[in-house]
mmCIF file of C-alpha atoms in Angstrom:
data_model
loop_
_atom_site.group_PDB
_atom_site.id
_atom_site.type_symbol
_atom_site.label_atom_id
_atom_site.label_comp_id
_atom_site.label_asym_id
_atom_site.label_seq_id
_atom_site.Cartn_x
_atom_site.Cartn_y
_atom_site.Cartn_z
ATOM 1 C CA MET A 1 12.645 -3.141 2.911
ATOM 2 C CA ALA A 2 11.940 -5.777 5.644
ATOM 3 C CA ASP A 3 8.385 -6.873 6.560
ATOM 4 C CA GLY A 4 8.406 -4.821 9.780
ATOM 5 C CA GLU A 5 9.259 -1.690 7.823
ATOM 6 C CA ILE A 6 6.571 -2.340 5.277
ATOM 7 C CA LEU A 7 4.068 -2.776 8.086
ATOM 8 C CA GLY A 8 5.202 0.455 9.718
ATOM 9 C CA ARG A 9 4.688 2.251 6.461
ATOM 10 C CA ILE A 10 1.262 0.652 6.062
ATOM 11 C CA ASP A 11 0.311 1.938 9.549
ATOM 12 C CA GLU A 12 1.542 5.455 8.723
ATOM 13 C CA LEU A 13 -0.426 5.497 5.497
ATOM 14 C CA ILE A 14 -3.594 4.192 7.161
ATOM 15 C CA ALA A 15 -3.334 6.875 9.726
ATOM 16 C CA GLU A 16 -3.012 9.464 6.992
ATOM 17 C CA GLU A 17 -5.861 7.980 5.045
ATOM 18 C CA HIS A 18 -8.103 8.077 8.096
ATOM 19 C CA GLU A 19 -7.112 11.692 8.819
ATOM 20 C CA LEU A 20 -8.017 12.695 5.264
ATOM 21 C CA ARG A 21 -11.262 10.822 5.327
ATOM 22 C CA SER A 22 -12.373 12.325 8.633
ATOM 23 C CA ARG A 23 -11.633 15.809 7.118
ATOM 24 C CA SER A 24 -13.837 14.951 4.147
ATOM 25 C CA VAL A 25 -17.017 14.554 6.209
ATOM 26 C CA GLY A 26 -19.375 17.382 5.657
ATOM 27 C CA VAL A 27 -17.351 19.890 3.608
ATOM 28 C CA GLY A 28 -15.399 17.444 1.485
ATOM 29 C CA LEU A 29 -11.759 17.642 0.456
ATOM 30 C CA SER A 30 -9.767 20.290 -1.373
ATOM 31 C CA GLY A 31 -8.338 19.324 -4.689
ATOM 32 C CA GLY A 32 -4.863 18.849 -3.094
ATOM 33 C CA ASP A 33 -6.335 16.617 -0.371
ATOM 34 C CA ARG A 34 -8.182 14.491 -2.867
ATOM 35 C CA ASP A 35 -4.988 14.037 -4.901
ATOM 36 C CA ARG A 36 -3.108 13.171 -1.658
ATOM 37 C CA LEU A 37 -5.890 10.635 -0.710
ATOM 38 C CA THR A 38 -5.627 8.967 -4.148
ATOM 39 C CA ALA A 39 -1.785 8.791 -3.749
ATOM 40 C CA VAL A 40 -2.103 7.335 -0.241
ATOM 41 C CA GLU A 41 -4.504 4.643 -1.419
ATOM 42 C CA GLN A 42 -2.172 3.710 -4.299
ATOM 43 C CA GLN A 43 0.837 3.590 -2.000
ATOM 44 C CA LEU A 44 -1.097 1.387 0.389
ATOM 45 C CA ASP A 45 -1.922 -1.029 -2.423
ATOM 46 C CA GLN A 46 1.698 -1.127 -3.393
ATOM 47 C CA CYS A 47 2.830 -1.781 0.167
ATOM 48 C CA TRP A 48 0.342 -4.617 0.623
ATOM 49 C CA ASP A 49 1.299 -6.157 -2.703
ATOM 50 C CA LEU A 50 5.016 -5.997 -1.738
ATOM 51 C CA LEU A 51 4.323 -7.575 1.634
ATOM 52 C CA ARG A 52 2.294 -10.409 -0.023
ATOM 53 C CA GLN A 53 5.194 -10.985 -2.499
ATOM 54 C CA ARG A 54 7.650 -11.141 0.370
ATOM 55 C CA ARG A 55 5.572 -13.607 2.305
ATOM 56 C CA ALA A 56 4.951 -15.811 -0.734
ATOM 57 C CA LYS A 57 8.726 -15.916 -1.430
ATOM 58 C CA THR A 58 9.405 -16.900 2.169
ATOM 59 C CA GLU A 59 6.683 -19.602 2.118
ATOM 60 C CA PHE A 60 8.283 -21.151 -0.992
ATOM 61 C CA HIS A 61 11.867 -20.878 0.387
ATOM 62 C CA GLU A 62 12.948 -17.977 -1.936
ATOM 63 C CA ASN A 63 14.687 -14.840 -0.882
ATOM 64 C CA PRO A 64 12.053 -12.288 0.238
ATOM 65 C CA ASP A 65 14.490 -9.567 -0.570
ATOM 66 C CA ASP A 66 14.064 -10.334 -4.309
ATOM 67 C CA ALA A 67 10.478 -8.967 -4.059
ATOM 68 C CA ALA A 68 10.125 -5.509 -5.558
ATOM 69 C CA ALA A 69 7.403 -2.907 -5.460
ATOM 70 C CA ARG A 70 5.342 -3.041 -8.632
ATOM 71 C CA PRO A 71 4.158 0.020 -10.558
ATOM 72 C CA VAL A 72 0.842 1.586 -9.486
ATOM 73 C CA SER A 73 -0.592 0.807 -12.888
ATOM 74 C CA GLU A 74 -0.037 -2.877 -12.407
ATOM 75 C CA VAL A 75 -1.251 -3.041 -8.674
ATOM 76 C CA GLU A 76 -4.303 -0.979 -9.376
ATOM 77 C CA SER A 77 -5.411 -3.257 -12.212
ATOM 78 C CA TYR A 78 -5.622 -6.437 -10.052
ATOM 79 C CA ARG A 79 -9.056 -8.017 -9.892
ATOM 80 C CA GLN A 80 -10.462 -8.215 -6.387
#
């Protein structure tokens, strides 16, 4: 996946996240919507991580196509 495709996917996920969060105001989210919000947040973290990997590989003259999405369990355990 090229950087532009990753950024496009990030934009889609952000839009969905905002839509879900706006629905949560006042009444809250259904169980399915809460699960979807969690999944969206995890996918966003994976996309950002993949984009950072690709940019780092480019910076160090490596092939960015060698970057791969890491599992949620790994991406979610990063320290901020």
